[in-house]
Coordinates of C-alpha atoms in Angstrom, one line a residue:
M1 CA -44.4 -155.9 69.5
P2 CA -43.9 -157.1 73.1
I3 CA -44.0 -154.8 76.1
Y4 CA -41.7 -155.5 79.0
H5 CA -42.4 -154.6 82.6
L6 CA -39.2 -153.7 84.3
V7 CA -39.2 -153.5 88.1
P8 CA -36.2 -152.5 90.3
V9 CA -35.5 -154.9 93.2
A10 CA -36.6 -152.8 96.2
S11 CA -34.0 -154.2 98.5
L12 CA -31.2 -153.2 96.2
L13 CA -32.2 -149.6 95.4
R14 CA -29.3 -148.4 97.5
D15 CA -26.8 -150.2 95.3
R16 CA -24.2 -147.8 93.9
A17 CA -25.2 -148.6 90.3
W18 CA -28.4 -146.5 90.8
I19 CA -26.3 -143.4 90.9
A20 CA -26.4 -143.6 87.1
S21 CA -30.3 -143.6 86.8
A22 CA -32.7 -140.7 87.1
H23 CA -35.6 -143.1 87.6
Q24 CA -35.7 -145.9 90.2
G25 CA -39.3 -147.1 89.8
P26 CA -41.0 -149.5 87.5
C27 CA -41.5 -148.8 83.8
C28 CA -42.9 -150.6 80.8
V29 CA -40.9 -150.6 77.5
C30 CA -42.1 -151.5 74.0
A31 CA -39.2 -153.7 72.5
P32 CA -38.8 -156.9 70.6
S33 CA -36.6 -158.4 73.4
E34 CA -35.9 -158.1 77.1
A35 CA -32.3 -157.0 76.4
L36 CA -33.5 -154.2 74.1
A37 CA -36.1 -153.1 76.6
R38 CA -33.4 -152.9 79.3
R39 CA -31.2 -150.9 76.9
F40 CA -33.9 -148.4 76.1
A41 CA -34.7 -147.9 79.8
G42 CA -31.0 -147.4 80.5
E43 CA -30.6 -144.8 77.8
A44 CA -33.8 -143.0 78.8
F45 CA -32.9 -142.7 82.5
R46 CA -29.1 -142.3 82.2
V47 CA -27.6 -139.7 84.4
P48 CA -24.0 -138.5 83.7
V49 CA -21.9 -139.7 86.6
P50 CA -19.0 -137.4 87.6
G51 CA -15.4 -138.6 88.2
A52 CA -15.2 -140.2 91.7
A53 CA -18.8 -141.3 91.8
R54 CA -18.4 -143.0 88.4
Q55 CA -16.3 -145.7 90.0
A56 CA -19.0 -146.1 92.6
A57 CA -21.4 -146.9 89.8
V58 CA -19.1 -149.9 89.2
A59 CA -18.8 -151.7 85.9
A60 CA -22.4 -151.5 84.7
A61 CA -23.2 -148.5 82.5
T62 CA -26.8 -148.6 83.8
P63 CA -28.6 -150.5 86.6
W64 CA -31.3 -151.4 84.1
S65 CA -29.1 -153.9 82.3
E66 CA -28.4 -155.8 85.5
R67 CA -30.8 -158.7 86.2
R68 CA -29.9 -158.7 89.9
L69 CA -31.1 -155.1 90.2
V70 CA -34.1 -155.1 87.9
G71 CA -36.6 -157.8 87.3
A72 CA -38.4 -158.1 83.9
R73 CA -41.4 -159.9 82.5
E74 CA -43.1 -159.8 79.2
L75 CA -46.7 -158.5 79.4
A76 CA -49.5 -160.1 77.5
S77 CA -50.6 -157.8 74.6
P78 CA -54.2 -157.9 73.4
E79 CA -54.3 -158.8 69.7
D80 CA -57.0 -156.3 68.9
V81 CA -54.9 -153.3 70.1
E82 CA -52.1 -151.7 68.1
P83 CA -48.9 -151.8 70.1
P84 CA -47.1 -148.6 70.9
P85 CA -44.1 -147.7 68.7
L86 CA -40.7 -149.4 69.3
G87 CA -38.9 -147.8 72.2
T88 CA -41.9 -146.2 73.9
I89 CA -41.4 -146.1 77.6
F90 CA -44.2 -145.8 80.2
V91 CA -43.7 -144.7 83.8
P92 CA -46.2 -144.5 86.7
A93 CA -48.4 -141.3 86.4
D94 CA -48.0 -140.9 90.1
P95 CA -44.6 -142.0 91.4
D96 CA -46.1 -142.6 94.8
R97 CA -48.5 -145.2 93.3
P98 CA -46.3 -147.5 91.2
D99 CA -49.2 -149.9 90.8
G100 CA -51.5 -147.2 89.4
A101 CA -51.8 -145.9 85.8
F102 CA -48.8 -145.5 83.6
V103 CA -48.2 -142.7 81.1
A104 CA -45.9 -142.5 78.1
L105 CA -42.6 -141.0 78.9
G106 CA -41.6 -140.9 75.3
R107 CA -39.7 -142.9 72.7
L108 CA -36.1 -143.7 71.9

């Protein structure tokens, strides 16, 4: 099962679509496709957006689904290691060190 590394575009973190996400840092998602990895991240980090702010979040239900806001790449998986279960999401253990160790957030 592939693992996708999703990274928000730093220069676009002020985009209104981010109102709808509780997490604005990198994450890794275990999914068979990039599209599904983006969907899992969007569901995991979704924040209900109230009335007026909802329109500010524009058409996208989540910034994680927008390629202009979030880059994605498939990580190489060692063949001798069992992959995590489908939908497992990993986030940085220390949000101030996004290039450091990642911990499992959970699974969808």
